[in-house]
Amino acid sequence: MLLIPCPWCGPREDDEFTFGGEADIPRPADPAALTDEQWADYLFMRDNRRGHHREQWYHTAGCRRWFIVERDTVTNEILGASTYGDSQ
Amino acid sequence: MSQPFRLDHGGRIHRDAPLQFTFDGRPIDAFRGDTVASALLANGVSLVGRSLKYHRPRGIVSAGAEDPNAFVQLGHGARTLPNRLATVTPATPGLEVRHVNAWPSLDFDLMSAFGLAAPFIPAGFYYKTLMWPRRLWPLYEHFLRHAAGLGHAPNAPDPDRYDHVHAHCDVLVVGAGPAGLAAARAAAQTGARVIVADEQAEFGGGLLATAERVDALPAPQWADVAAAQLSSAPGVTVLPNTTAFGLYESNLVLLAERLHSDQPDNAGSESGARVWRVLPKQIVLASGAHERPLLFANNDRPGVLLAGAISTYLNRYAVAPGSRAVVFTNNDSAYRTALDLADAGVPVAAIADVRVDPDGNLPAQARAQGIPVHTGAVVVQAHGRGRVAAAELCSLDGAPLGTVECDLLGVSGGFAPALHLHAQASAPMTWNPEVAAFAPQPSHGIHPAGAVTGQLDLASVLRQGTAAGTAAAAAAGCSNGHTPAAPQAAETPTSDLKPYWLPPGELARTKPQFVDLHEDVTLDDLRLSLREGYESIEHVKRYTTLGMGPDQGKLANPLATGVIAELLGRDPATVGTPRHRPAYSPVSLGAIAGRHIGPLADPVRVTPMQEWHESAGAHFENVGQWRRAWYYPHPGESMHEAVARECLAVRNRVGILDYSTLGKIEITGPDAGEFLDRVYTNAWKRLRPGRCRYGLMLGEDGMIFDDGVTARLDDQRYLMFTSTSNAAPVLAWLEQWLQTEWTDLRVYLTSVSEHWSNIALAGPRSRDVLAAAGTDIPLARDDFPFMTFREGHVAGVPARVFRISFSGELSYEINVPADRARHVWEALLDAGRSFGITPYGTETMHVLRAEKGFIIVGQETDGSVTPDDVGLGRLLSRRKDFLGKRSLSRPDSARPDRKQLVGLLTDDPALVLPEGGHVVDAPGRRRPLPMRGHVTSSYFSPVLGRSIALAMVSGGRAALGERLYVATLHDDRWLPVRSCHPVFYDPEGARQHV
Amino acid sequence: MSSPTPRRSPFGAIESAQPPPHEGQLFERPFLTHVNLRLDSADSEALAAIQQMLGVQLPLTPNTTAASQGLLAIWLGPDEWLLLAAQDYSEALASDLQAALTGHVASIVDISSGQTVIRLSGPSALDVLARGCALDLHPSVFPPGACAQTMLARAQTLLIAVDLTPTFDIIVRRSFAPYVAAWLKDSARQFGLHFPTTATPGTTLA
Amino acid sequence: MQFYSLPNLIRRGLRGHRDWTPAWRKAEPKPSYDVVIVGAGGHGLATAYYLAKLHGVSNVAVLERGWLGGGNIGRNTAIVRSNYLWDASAHIYEFSLKLWESLSQELNYNVMFSQRGLLNIGHSEQEMRDLARRVGANQLNGIDAELLSTDQVSKLVPILNTSPDTRYPVLGGTLQRRGGVARHDAVAWGYARAADALGVDIVENCEVTGIRTANGRVTSLETTRGEIRAGAVGLVVAGNASVLASMAGIRLPILSHPLQALVTEPLKPVFDPVVMSSAVHVYIHQTDRGELVLGAGIDAPVSYDLNGNFRIIEHVLAAVCELFPIFSRVRMLRQWAGTVDVCPDASPIISGTPIKGLFMNCGWGTGGFKATPGSGWVFAHTLAHQEPHPLNAPFSLDRFTTGALIDEHGAAAVAH
């Protein structure tokens, strides 16, 4: 059971959240200009990193904010959390 | 005479409360405070079970949860409990105890014939044979299956309920032995919120079985005082009968509290057991240690007990497990057992000590008492069949030292820390040579204390516990300055343990020496495993099944580590131990499921009209968590008849549908239109207030994700309808784009799904019904045209009315606040009575939309379907980008042979195609036979008087009218069909515009 | 304008002129006004206008509430609040807010029908909630005035600590009423509490 | 290779089993191989075996970071079936199932493949539509499959709660009689022993730390036991595919998740077939030891953690107690997790890569064990011919560029 540190609500059990996958994958500004390979890379290819991982979480049952969690994917240790406000 | 082995004084049993239970039908006298095991021993019952593989006679080995032999079946029928341990099961009046794994009886077990075959069925024998002839494997397996397994499952549903509790504390203390009690006391004194749990019915652990003194009190008495103080201390929760069985990430600790679950005669209890989900700030791990058995021939004979267990039976239960004892040890602790035996009047014929010069206090006391002590000596074989009759001794170099008669053989190979919880959480552990076992290292807010650290001296253990409790409380932010004093006990200088793994010489080779008593894994099995190259500890475990029994190898694994290390000539630290897995002790599935069963298994969501639907006799279908009215059969009506009646009512008169389950999202802000432009495939900015539009939402992969109507309420407000099952996912998805990607858009989303109920009136007379129900909204065709909405009142209730249609008929979807929806629903029914209004359910809704060729996301689509595939390419804007657009120009999305939505008409109009049936060009015996597609929806259309179907067919749109077949192979039929345009009724869409 | 037609609460209460007498330790508080408010908390002008109008500053600290006469402002998110007020006040409140926030980017949505309030009060309140709520509701951590959106068993809920009795207000979504009722009856029964619901929709499912 | 048989077992038994020899050599890595396979799991060892057996390529090494068979082959719930929806999947899984049917004899190692039948149950109208669609597809693909009514389900597994008023009513099911279970560890050991006998070097405790390439072609592997040159390299490292691929600068469409399972205490036989329910994410069968083996759904977050999230166990066991009310008093013995690599379409990648000579066999999600023989067979072909076999051609890496996905979410036991 993960305790997800919502930057707004504080640590909560993971059943309050929806996992949103790897963070920092911006949507291409002009998809039409991309090759199929470039689009596939945005669409499907992931680092799936073993260790330090930046990822998106949504506080579904709480404040309904999307935010970023940094987590070690081997130990599941939470290394930090930030709001999109912070990270911009 | 009853209870021949019961001592006439001492112990913590209640002699004033005698009771009786049965073992294989035989009455057993006991006292309250006994376990089933202590009572059996008191009655001289030494044979309690048969071993798993060879069916050798087995007796009680320990006095706790680590016992490998004492598995019994409790009770019978629905309430039976398979594979319970006699050593931890309280003796209660009338308890029905039966052996497992012997036939026909325990004493006369025909299956012990397996013992004769032992030389030919070593570890993993089944990998090497039973392969020929191939067709006989099922027979071999049938035999293996019925030979395996232990107890019997209940034969009816569980009458008990189980409980779940969430708990939080500053310090959780696992184990209430000397270290745990000291730690809990210390933590409590700092004002910390403390939970202390112990698997036994009484707090005290080892204190209850020793003659030592703490703070000048006899140890058991001190334990009682400490336990009493804790239970009355504020902020302290004491949990006896509670096993900590799992330690997970975030230091979530799971406790299983036994209430009645080990009492099969306690019928239908409200709570058979309670699982505590504890999130402590800090953990004191005081889980103690397990005594390690020693290897010698026939070391599995009944009457061979762990030395510490003998002391427990003597001191705690006033039971002498034998009448003449031999003790075999490699450390000092077993001398205490020898002294306990002597005090109890049980002669100790010999102590065999592996060590050459044990010089601790206890050996000295034993010698002083005249107990014969053989140093540098080992037991190499136990004689006797049904029970140990003698112990054969020899020196470390294999020289015989004679045979000593005894009916009780106490063994101690030292103590292995019970670090299971610690290890489960992958916390670090290191090899501790002093105890020749792995011990935990402090980590992640876990403070080990007491025997689990390898410390056995009582005085030191008490100090350790106090320090751990204080440190844990401080780490949890609780401290009131003063450091609690540790309870005092006498120091006992001890001499070091001498690791002893393999017996000397070849003498014992001829007889089995069991490393894992439960799994019947012998020393020879380990040798074979290593010989064949299965050397990693995990390979040994999997090849020999070492430690895989219900006892989880609590005794076997620590022994095996040393044995394997010696056989391989390696350092035990490098051999390691099989990975510890939850649960430390088995926990019933029901207890883990808790209350989440029956009506609480999963929320059932309903609309304000639910009671009305029920009283109207509706049949329901599950749609996600929703319970929706499926159809409303009249008395004697079949589903088919009811649905036909409902369909015709809508087509010819008017029907009413509870459509409240649709998701509804209010979208507000200056950029709302731009936002819709990006998430929907079609254009929105120009939609005028008061108008509605159908929208398609794609995933970025270009596949259809959701669809629905969105209305523009006013300049800056839209109301989006989502499909029922996508309400939550769509909201999360929209918020994700707004919050993480398009942060510049000024848009707010608010779910109003629960506030607005949605009642659909559909059919040529729906306008009349709405008028009759009373509304201030002008209903004339030109005042309120198709695909517009109006705000006003319906039946006196504020309402938003949408002129949209999922049936192709003149239709109004009336949104009213849920608090008044039931009133409006009934008002419309009253108003509609003279027009023949008919309530209809989801099945009719499906038939009506299929007649119109409207798709349902999740039925026509399956995550691999694009808008063009279902003929909605016209909704793809060319002038703007939208989510998923780029994926639609990938090579595969442009394939001409993609599956496309078509209609199918059977040659036989009465024949309704099976949904999920596959479409082929022509019947054929060849396999695989190429498939063109499959039937997604199929119904009998009452208004058309024939069957209709929608299908996804490869290249189907270009070949409308082609001859195809739908295969139903279970009856070997090929149903001839022709493809057609997927709109079967009112293709020009005139009816919804009237 | 208030409609003449009687309202039905999720737990089956029928609206009447005078609210039903609240007795016992566990009961529904039906028909209250629930208005969802969204606005940018950096918009100090808007915040001031709201404070002007409601007589209370919208709470900006997560998981806290602020009370003024007859109205409770509950933090739901950094730009979202729930305004909880007396029966039959929703339309007035909504329109007053609209007026107060003209010219500001905001969203004001009446959701009074979509959810309801259950009050749980008494010495065993914490034990009842501990059966299904993973949060630490001990007053040292969750004092009166605190609020939290979280899970109650398998239903989303909004918890508000009212006083040190302890007393909690539990806001649940309408369609979950049968589940929440079944869960409350089950958990509360263990502590001798009874949850009076004139009707439990969906009982045929249980 | 010492032949395994009853006579040999008896003969050696009379001599105390002292003259059995190691099932496979503890090979020292040579400086160079024609083919190096990374990962001594089921798929990797099977690949090596078929390379040597069918393609005459025996200068092969299988490198294993830890102990042989310690990955998913040793952590799965051992279910074997071929009732997949789409043609491409159906063909490769059915091919694999056919290999299973004679695998014990092929390897002279009893993998205890037990065709006790595999039952999928459905709980909603839409689920029954999907099951019917799958059965129809299976039948036309020549795969045995039957659609069952609730009564037929209840006859097959009488202890299943099929009463209509449960939370998850059983509306029917599908049965693949040739489906079943096998002894998972034995599969790894059997392939290892057979491959070793054909000259394959199996190198345990040898972790790959780097992949070297020269002008677009793989040349060698850096390992904790030195550099090893290779003509071709096959990465078969379930639970680690992204990590290994990244050593060659390749990004994969893979997410790694924990998948949990548990066993109960052993019971006398109570039911025969494997029972699966996608809706409640449960699969369950009873082993020959008598234990109930239960599989759960995957943990949503990406993770390589091997403990798993207890919440999922709570949900699964609640569902099990609903479906099998008599199991409520049976006790959980052991719970664990493995790491599954999941592709967006829940189908595997058996494919070449942008780097010549470097091939991948990964992304099996929850479907890996049942595919072991077939996967090894086609991957051996792919490595030997440097091009895919028709059976694995559709499972190429570039399908994620063209969009030709093979979406098996419906057919996987758990909805990802």
PDB file of C-alpha atoms in Angstrom, chain B residues 480-607:
ATOM      1  CA  ASN B 480       8.441  13.915  28.065  1.00  0.00           C
ATOM      2  CA  GLY B 481      12.029  14.201  29.162  1.00  0.00           C
ATOM      3  CA  HIS B 482      12.545  11.370  31.617  1.00  0.00           C
ATOM      4  CA  THR B 483      13.942   8.053  30.372  1.00  0.00           C
ATOM      5  CA  PRO B 484      12.030   5.069  31.741  1.00  0.00           C
ATOM      6  CA  ALA B 485      14.045   2.605  33.838  1.00  0.00           C
ATOM      7  CA  ALA B 486      14.435  -0.960  32.602  1.00  0.00           C
ATOM      8  CA  PRO B 487      12.943  -3.815  34.644  1.00  0.00           C
ATOM      9  CA  GLN B 488      15.622  -5.723  36.524  1.00  0.00           C
ATOM     10  CA  ALA B 489      16.526  -9.416  36.290  1.00  0.00           C
ATOM     11  CA  ALA B 490      19.489 -11.497  37.323  1.00  0.00           C
ATOM     12  CA  GLU B 491      22.315 -11.728  34.830  1.00  0.00           C
ATOM     13  CA  THR B 492      23.112 -15.297  33.843  1.00  0.00           C
ATOM     14  CA  PRO B 493      26.643 -15.724  32.513  1.00  0.00           C
ATOM     15  CA  THR B 494      26.435 -18.152  29.629  1.00  0.00           C
ATOM     16  CA  SER B 495      28.922 -20.040  27.519  1.00  0.00           C
ATOM     17  CA  ASP B 496      28.819 -19.667  23.742  1.00  0.00           C
ATOM     18  CA  LEU B 497      26.704 -21.740  21.428  1.00  0.00           C
ATOM     19  CA  LYS B 498      28.588 -24.142  19.142  1.00  0.00           C
ATOM     20  CA  PRO B 499      26.944 -24.432  15.721  1.00  0.00           C
ATOM     21  CA  TYR B 500      26.080 -28.033  14.978  1.00  0.00           C
ATOM     22  CA  TRP B 501      24.627 -28.967  11.575  1.00  0.00           C
ATOM     23  CA  LEU B 502      25.734 -32.406  10.357  1.00  0.00           C
ATOM     24  CA  PRO B 503      26.036 -35.566  12.460  1.00  0.00           C
ATOM     25  CA  PRO B 504      29.485 -37.111  12.545  1.00  0.00           C
ATOM     26  CA  GLY B 505      30.335 -40.150  10.432  1.00  0.00           C
ATOM     27  CA  GLU B 506      28.141 -42.230   8.205  1.00  0.00           C
ATOM     28  CA  LEU B 507      26.295 -43.958  11.026  1.00  0.00           C
ATOM     29  CA  ALA B 508      23.077 -42.061  10.595  1.00  0.00           C
ATOM     30  CA  ARG B 509      23.094 -42.352   6.816  1.00  0.00           C
ATOM     31  CA  THR B 510      20.916 -45.461   6.860  1.00  0.00           C
ATOM     32  CA  LYS B 511      18.045 -43.805   8.673  1.00  0.00           C
ATOM     33  CA  PRO B 512      16.181 -40.670   7.655  1.00  0.00           C
ATOM     34  CA  GLN B 513      17.130 -37.415   9.330  1.00  0.00           C
ATOM     35  CA  PHE B 514      14.499 -34.789   8.813  1.00  0.00           C
ATOM     36  CA  VAL B 515      15.373 -31.186   8.078  1.00  0.00           C
ATOM     37  CA  ASP B 516      11.747 -30.231   7.378  1.00  0.00           C
ATOM     38  CA  LEU B 517       9.390 -32.430   9.360  1.00  0.00           C
ATOM     39  CA  HIS B 518       6.246 -31.138   7.728  1.00  0.00           C
ATOM     40  CA  GLU B 519       7.393 -31.635   4.149  1.00  0.00           C
ATOM     41  CA  ASP B 520       9.311 -34.844   4.950  1.00  0.00           C
ATOM     42  CA  VAL B 521      12.484 -33.304   3.560  1.00  0.00           C
ATOM     43  CA  THR B 522      15.509 -35.282   4.764  1.00  0.00           C
ATOM     44  CA  LEU B 523      19.207 -34.597   4.868  1.00  0.00           C
ATOM     45  CA  ASP B 524      19.559 -37.012   1.935  1.00  0.00           C
ATOM     46  CA  ASP B 525      17.037 -34.949  -0.030  1.00  0.00           C
ATOM     47  CA  LEU B 526      19.212 -31.860   0.481  1.00  0.00           C
ATOM     48  CA  ARG B 527      22.278 -33.852  -0.575  1.00  0.00           C
ATOM     49  CA  LEU B 528      20.458 -35.058  -3.699  1.00  0.00           C
ATOM     50  CA  SER B 529      19.331 -31.529  -4.535  1.00  0.00           C
ATOM     51  CA  LEU B 530      22.868 -30.157  -4.284  1.00  0.00           C
ATOM     52  CA  ARG B 531      24.271 -33.154  -6.139  1.00  0.00           C
ATOM     53  CA  GLU B 532      21.948 -32.469  -9.067  1.00  0.00           C
ATOM     54  CA  GLY B 533      22.969 -28.826  -9.164  1.00  0.00           C
ATOM     55  CA  TYR B 534      19.977 -27.288  -7.399  1.00  0.00           C
ATOM     56  CA  GLU B 535      22.305 -25.259  -5.163  1.00  0.00           C
ATOM     57  CA  SER B 536      20.734 -21.824  -4.771  1.00  0.00           C
ATOM     58  CA  ILE B 537      18.670 -21.826  -1.581  1.00  0.00           C
ATOM     59  CA  GLU B 538      15.616 -21.045  -3.734  1.00  0.00           C
ATOM     60  CA  HIS B 539      16.411 -24.020  -5.974  1.00  0.00           C
ATOM     61  CA  VAL B 540      16.730 -26.284  -2.947  1.00  0.00           C
ATOM     62  CA  LYS B 541      13.432 -24.974  -1.617  1.00  0.00           C
ATOM     63  CA  ARG B 542      11.581 -25.470  -4.897  1.00  0.00           C
ATOM     64  CA  TYR B 543      13.185 -28.833  -5.743  1.00  0.00           C
ATOM     65  CA  THR B 544      12.754 -30.438  -2.312  1.00  0.00           C
ATOM     66  CA  THR B 545       9.703 -28.344  -1.165  1.00  0.00           C
ATOM     67  CA  LEU B 546      11.751 -27.327   1.879  1.00  0.00           C
ATOM     68  CA  GLY B 547       9.773 -24.846   3.980  1.00  0.00           C
ATOM     69  CA  MET B 548       6.723 -24.880   1.713  1.00  0.00           C
ATOM     70  CA  GLY B 549       4.296 -26.338   4.255  1.00  0.00           C
ATOM     71  CA  PRO B 550       1.695 -24.482   6.303  1.00  0.00           C
ATOM     72  CA  ASP B 551       4.393 -24.002   8.975  1.00  0.00           C
ATOM     73  CA  GLN B 552       6.318 -21.995   6.349  1.00  0.00           C
ATOM     74  CA  GLY B 553       9.490 -23.747   7.440  1.00  0.00           C
ATOM     75  CA  LYS B 554       9.803 -21.712  10.631  1.00  0.00           C
ATOM     76  CA  LEU B 555      11.939 -24.486  12.141  1.00  0.00           C
ATOM     77  CA  ALA B 556      13.321 -25.987   8.940  1.00  0.00           C
ATOM     78  CA  ASN B 557      14.722 -22.970   7.109  1.00  0.00           C
ATOM     79  CA  PRO B 558      17.189 -21.764   9.764  1.00  0.00           C
ATOM     80  CA  LEU B 559      18.447 -25.335  10.103  1.00  0.00           C
ATOM     81  CA  ALA B 560      18.663 -25.845   6.334  1.00  0.00           C
ATOM     82  CA  THR B 561      20.808 -22.725   5.872  1.00  0.00           C
ATOM     83  CA  GLY B 562      23.510 -24.165   8.138  1.00  0.00           C
ATOM     84  CA  VAL B 563      23.247 -27.690   6.745  1.00  0.00           C
ATOM     85  CA  ILE B 564      23.533 -26.528   3.134  1.00  0.00           C
ATOM     86  CA  ALA B 565      26.439 -24.236   4.006  1.00  0.00           C
ATOM     87  CA  GLU B 566      28.296 -27.152   5.569  1.00  0.00           C
ATOM     88  CA  LEU B 567      27.479 -29.525   2.692  1.00  0.00           C
ATOM     89  CA  LEU B 568      28.754 -26.936   0.192  1.00  0.00           C
ATOM     90  CA  GLY B 569      31.623 -25.846   2.419  1.00  0.00           C
ATOM     91  CA  ARG B 570      30.412 -22.276   2.245  1.00  0.00           C
ATOM     92  CA  ASP B 571      29.750 -19.445   4.670  1.00  0.00           C
ATOM     93  CA  PRO B 572      26.090 -19.606   5.749  1.00  0.00           C
ATOM     94  CA  ALA B 573      25.842 -15.861   5.180  1.00  0.00           C
ATOM     95  CA  THR B 574      26.339 -16.502   1.451  1.00  0.00           C
ATOM     96  CA  VAL B 575      23.820 -19.337   1.387  1.00  0.00           C
ATOM     97  CA  GLY B 576      21.042 -17.111   2.660  1.00  0.00           C
ATOM     98  CA  THR B 577      17.510 -18.167   3.451  1.00  0.00           C
ATOM     99  CA  PRO B 578      14.412 -18.584   1.286  1.00  0.00           C
ATOM    100  CA  ARG B 579      12.655 -15.237   0.831  1.00  0.00           C
ATOM    101  CA  HIS B 580      10.187 -14.637   3.665  1.00  0.00           C
ATOM    102  CA  ARG B 581       6.670 -14.053   2.397  1.00  0.00           C
ATOM    103  CA  PRO B 582       3.503 -12.919   4.132  1.00  0.00           C
ATOM    104  CA  ALA B 583       1.678 -14.350   6.004  1.00  0.00           C
ATOM    105  CA  TYR B 584       3.864 -15.113   9.036  1.00  0.00           C
ATOM    106  CA  SER B 585       1.052 -17.410  10.178  1.00  0.00           C
ATOM    107  CA  PRO B 586      -1.779 -18.375   7.825  1.00  0.00           C
ATOM    108  CA  VAL B 587      -4.781 -16.003   7.805  1.00  0.00           C
ATOM    109  CA  SER B 588      -8.221 -16.998   6.590  1.00  0.00           C
ATOM    110  CA  LEU B 589      -9.374 -15.550   3.269  1.00  0.00           C
ATOM    111  CA  GLY B 590     -12.566 -14.406   4.966  1.00  0.00           C
ATOM    112  CA  ALA B 591     -10.641 -12.380   7.524  1.00  0.00           C
ATOM    113  CA  ILE B 592      -8.673 -10.655   4.777  1.00  0.00           C
ATOM    114  CA  ALA B 593     -11.880 -10.024   2.796  1.00  0.00           C
ATOM    115  CA  GLY B 594     -13.401  -8.531   5.944  1.00  0.00           C
ATOM    116  CA  ARG B 595     -16.816  -6.918   5.505  1.00  0.00           C
ATOM    117  CA  HIS B 596     -16.360  -6.472   1.745  1.00  0.00           C
ATOM    118  CA  ILE B 597     -18.675  -9.358   0.935  1.00  0.00           C
ATOM    119  CA  GLY B 598     -22.392  -9.812   0.237  1.00  0.00           C
ATOM    120  CA  PRO B 599     -24.160  -6.446   0.007  1.00  0.00           C
ATOM    121  CA  LEU B 600     -20.909  -4.669   0.903  1.00  0.00           C
ATOM    122  CA  ALA B 601     -18.826  -6.448  -1.739  1.00  0.00           C
ATOM    123  CA  ASP B 602     -18.956  -3.513  -4.112  1.00  0.00           C
ATOM    124  CA  PRO B 603     -21.216  -0.451  -4.050  1.00  0.00           C
ATOM    125  CA  VAL B 604     -24.462  -0.818  -5.965  1.00  0.00           C
ATOM    126  CA  ARG B 605     -25.438   2.587  -7.325  1.00  0.00           C
ATOM    127  CA  VAL B 606     -29.096   3.447  -7.916  1.00  0.00           C
ATOM    128  CA  THR B 607     -31.176   6.389  -9.163  1.00  0.00           C
TER     129      THR B 607
END
